[in-house]
């Protein structure tokens, strides 16, 4: 993948909507082999992090706006609010998905890496992120192998995500559990361990692992107040 192509994809990301045009996100590409090996270790040792032609780290970026405020003698204290943190996360997600849509249109494959949040302090040190800049997720980019056997993972039935006029908390996920059973079995997984059961296990405190300390890091990093 030539750098010119990646530059065009970043331009696509920049065309995404952004709250108040603040553009509270940035992206760090990691190509150096040693640095890539180090970030692989911090991202649950996922092979694609090291082997993908390009690896991008999307970050919530309050640092740029803080510098602008300082330059104009303005206070930037509101940047430490939950609202501005949420704005930065949304900005980064919209930008990344705009890039992904363009990449997939061109025949590229992608893999989001949420494990970039496993060790936020170490990621900040490795990427030299200043206070107010937080690594949200990674993104692997490359052309899919010709012999790939990846399948499209089913999604929830539309009646579970699209409600008319009011939210329906009684919607039943059982039909989706039944559909996912076949997918799990095709992928060599246990079909009787349903999607809802897997998901329920995933949202337990212990499933957070090292990410359980994320709030403390964000507070120490001047991104969120108590």
mmCIF file of C-alpha atoms in Angstrom, residues 102-225:
data_model
loop_
_atom_site.group_PDB
_atom_site.id
_atom_site.type_symbol
_atom_site.label_atom_id
_atom_site.label_comp_id
_atom_site.label_asym_id
_atom_site.label_seq_id
_atom_site.Cartn_x
_atom_site.Cartn_y
_atom_site.Cartn_z
ATOM 1 C CA UNK A 102 -13.465 4.389 1.336
ATOM 2 C CA UNK A 103 -10.891 1.650 1.958
ATOM 3 C CA UNK A 104 -13.395 -1.164 1.547
ATOM 4 C CA UNK A 105 -14.743 0.453 -1.632
ATOM 5 C CA UNK A 106 -11.190 0.204 -3.003
ATOM 6 C CA UNK A 107 -10.966 -3.500 -2.105
ATOM 7 C CA UNK A 108 -8.943 -3.130 1.080
ATOM 8 C CA UNK A 109 -9.535 -5.079 4.265
ATOM 9 C CA UNK A 110 -9.623 -3.540 7.729
ATOM 10 C CA UNK A 111 -9.535 -4.623 11.358
ATOM 11 C CA UNK A 112 -10.339 -2.340 14.263
ATOM 12 C CA UNK A 113 -8.155 -2.904 17.342
ATOM 13 C CA UNK A 114 -9.906 -1.973 20.583
ATOM 14 C CA UNK A 115 -6.972 -3.409 22.525
ATOM 15 C CA UNK A 116 -5.200 -0.092 21.968
ATOM 16 C CA UNK A 117 -6.987 0.847 25.208
ATOM 17 C CA UNK A 118 -5.560 -2.064 27.209
ATOM 18 C CA UNK A 119 -2.512 -0.122 28.430
ATOM 19 C CA UNK A 120 -3.220 3.594 27.918
ATOM 20 C CA UNK A 121 -0.180 4.906 29.784
ATOM 21 C CA UNK A 122 2.213 2.663 27.864
ATOM 22 C CA UNK A 123 0.547 3.539 24.559
ATOM 23 C CA UNK A 124 0.856 7.227 25.438
ATOM 24 C CA UNK A 125 4.558 6.742 26.150
ATOM 25 C CA UNK A 126 5.200 4.703 23.003
ATOM 26 C CA UNK A 127 3.427 7.174 20.722
ATOM 27 C CA UNK A 128 4.598 10.203 22.726
ATOM 28 C CA UNK A 129 1.030 11.382 23.270
ATOM 29 C CA UNK A 130 0.847 14.545 25.380
ATOM 30 C CA UNK A 131 -1.709 15.107 28.134
ATOM 31 C CA UNK A 132 -5.163 15.469 26.670
ATOM 32 C CA UNK A 133 -4.524 12.978 23.855
ATOM 33 C CA UNK A 134 -5.851 9.444 24.378
ATOM 34 C CA UNK A 135 -5.463 6.343 22.200
ATOM 35 C CA UNK A 136 -8.970 5.119 21.346
ATOM 36 C CA UNK A 137 -8.509 2.285 18.861
ATOM 37 C CA UNK A 138 -6.175 0.965 16.233
ATOM 38 C CA UNK A 139 -6.923 0.192 12.599
ATOM 39 C CA UNK A 140 -5.144 -2.383 10.450
ATOM 40 C CA UNK A 141 -5.189 -1.762 6.697
ATOM 41 C CA UNK A 142 -4.206 -4.056 3.862
ATOM 42 C CA UNK A 143 -5.409 -6.093 0.913
ATOM 43 C CA UNK A 144 -7.156 -9.327 1.943
ATOM 44 C CA UNK A 145 -5.256 -12.550 1.262
ATOM 45 C CA UNK A 146 -6.561 -14.318 -1.853
ATOM 46 C CA UNK A 147 -7.337 -17.460 0.128
ATOM 47 C CA UNK A 148 -9.204 -15.655 2.891
ATOM 48 C CA UNK A 149 -12.275 -17.436 4.236
ATOM 49 C CA UNK A 150 -13.684 -14.568 6.267
ATOM 50 C CA UNK A 151 -17.482 -14.456 6.443
ATOM 51 C CA UNK A 152 -19.860 -11.588 7.092
ATOM 52 C CA UNK A 153 -20.884 -11.716 10.745
ATOM 53 C CA UNK A 154 -24.656 -11.445 11.249
ATOM 54 C CA UNK A 155 -26.111 -8.388 12.926
ATOM 55 C CA UNK A 156 -29.169 -7.921 15.141
ATOM 56 C CA UNK A 157 -32.591 -8.060 13.553
ATOM 57 C CA UNK A 158 -33.679 -4.596 12.469
ATOM 58 C CA UNK A 159 -36.625 -4.534 14.878
ATOM 59 C CA UNK A 160 -34.073 -4.677 17.718
ATOM 60 C CA UNK A 161 -32.296 -1.487 16.681
ATOM 61 C CA UNK A 162 -34.937 0.550 14.824
ATOM 62 C CA UNK A 163 -37.917 1.699 16.886
ATOM 63 C CA UNK A 164 -40.858 3.818 15.783
ATOM 64 C CA UNK A 165 -41.630 6.837 17.947
ATOM 65 C CA UNK A 166 -40.485 5.263 21.225
ATOM 66 C CA UNK A 167 -37.887 2.801 22.498
ATOM 67 C CA UNK A 168 -39.111 -0.781 22.921
ATOM 68 C CA UNK A 169 -37.376 -2.450 25.845
ATOM 69 C CA UNK A 170 -39.355 -5.683 25.314
ATOM 70 C CA UNK A 171 -37.730 -6.585 21.985
ATOM 71 C CA UNK A 172 -36.690 -10.260 21.966
ATOM 72 C CA UNK A 173 -33.167 -11.291 20.926
ATOM 73 C CA UNK A 174 -34.015 -15.001 20.686
ATOM 74 C CA UNK A 175 -34.387 -14.984 16.867
ATOM 75 C CA UNK A 176 -30.934 -13.458 16.591
ATOM 76 C CA UNK A 177 -29.516 -16.069 18.968
ATOM 77 C CA UNK A 178 -30.935 -18.717 16.631
ATOM 78 C CA UNK A 179 -29.353 -17.107 13.559
ATOM 79 C CA UNK A 180 -26.004 -16.708 15.266
ATOM 80 C CA UNK A 181 -25.957 -20.379 16.230
ATOM 81 C CA UNK A 182 -25.405 -21.344 12.593
ATOM 82 C CA UNK A 183 -22.662 -18.769 12.161
ATOM 83 C CA UNK A 184 -20.826 -19.944 15.266
ATOM 84 C CA UNK A 185 -20.921 -23.535 14.083
ATOM 85 C CA UNK A 186 -19.648 -22.558 10.620
ATOM 86 C CA UNK A 187 -16.712 -20.840 12.343
ATOM 87 C CA UNK A 188 -15.937 -23.911 14.458
ATOM 88 C CA UNK A 189 -17.384 -22.420 17.648
ATOM 89 C CA UNK A 190 -20.007 -23.790 20.012
ATOM 90 C CA UNK A 191 -23.427 -22.997 18.629
ATOM 91 C CA UNK A 192 -25.230 -23.728 21.883
ATOM 92 C CA UNK A 193 -23.289 -20.920 23.593
ATOM 93 C CA UNK A 194 -25.568 -18.175 22.326
ATOM 94 C CA UNK A 195 -24.807 -14.611 21.325
ATOM 95 C CA UNK A 196 -26.752 -13.230 24.293
ATOM 96 C CA UNK A 197 -24.901 -15.540 26.704
ATOM 97 C CA UNK A 198 -21.511 -14.587 25.230
ATOM 98 C CA UNK A 199 -22.424 -10.912 25.386
ATOM 99 C CA UNK A 200 -23.632 -11.169 28.981
ATOM 100 C CA UNK A 201 -20.290 -12.642 29.960
ATOM 101 C CA UNK A 202 -18.461 -9.923 28.053
ATOM 102 C CA UNK A 203 -20.029 -7.095 30.097
ATOM 103 C CA UNK A 204 -18.906 -8.374 33.493
ATOM 104 C CA UNK A 205 -16.374 -6.274 35.406
ATOM 105 C CA UNK A 206 -13.718 -8.984 35.189
ATOM 106 C CA UNK A 207 -14.000 -8.990 31.399
ATOM 107 C CA UNK A 208 -12.611 -5.450 31.313
ATOM 108 C CA UNK A 209 -9.176 -6.671 32.328
ATOM 109 C CA UNK A 210 -6.646 -3.842 32.418
ATOM 110 C CA UNK A 211 -9.189 -1.421 30.950
ATOM 111 C CA UNK A 212 -10.904 -1.237 34.325
ATOM 112 C CA UNK A 213 -8.453 1.533 35.267
ATOM 113 C CA UNK A 214 -9.220 3.654 32.237
ATOM 114 C CA UNK A 215 -11.153 6.344 34.138
ATOM 115 C CA UNK A 216 -8.243 6.973 36.497
ATOM 116 C CA UNK A 217 -5.911 7.356 33.535
ATOM 117 C CA UNK A 218 -8.250 9.787 31.773
ATOM 118 C CA UNK A 219 -8.489 11.852 34.931
ATOM 119 C CA UNK A 220 -4.727 11.910 35.399
ATOM 120 C CA UNK A 221 -4.312 12.764 31.708
ATOM 121 C CA UNK A 222 -6.526 15.859 32.047
ATOM 122 C CA UNK A 223 -9.271 14.487 29.836
ATOM 123 C CA UNK A 224 -11.997 13.934 32.429
ATOM 124 C CA UNK A 225 -12.661 15.432 35.830
#
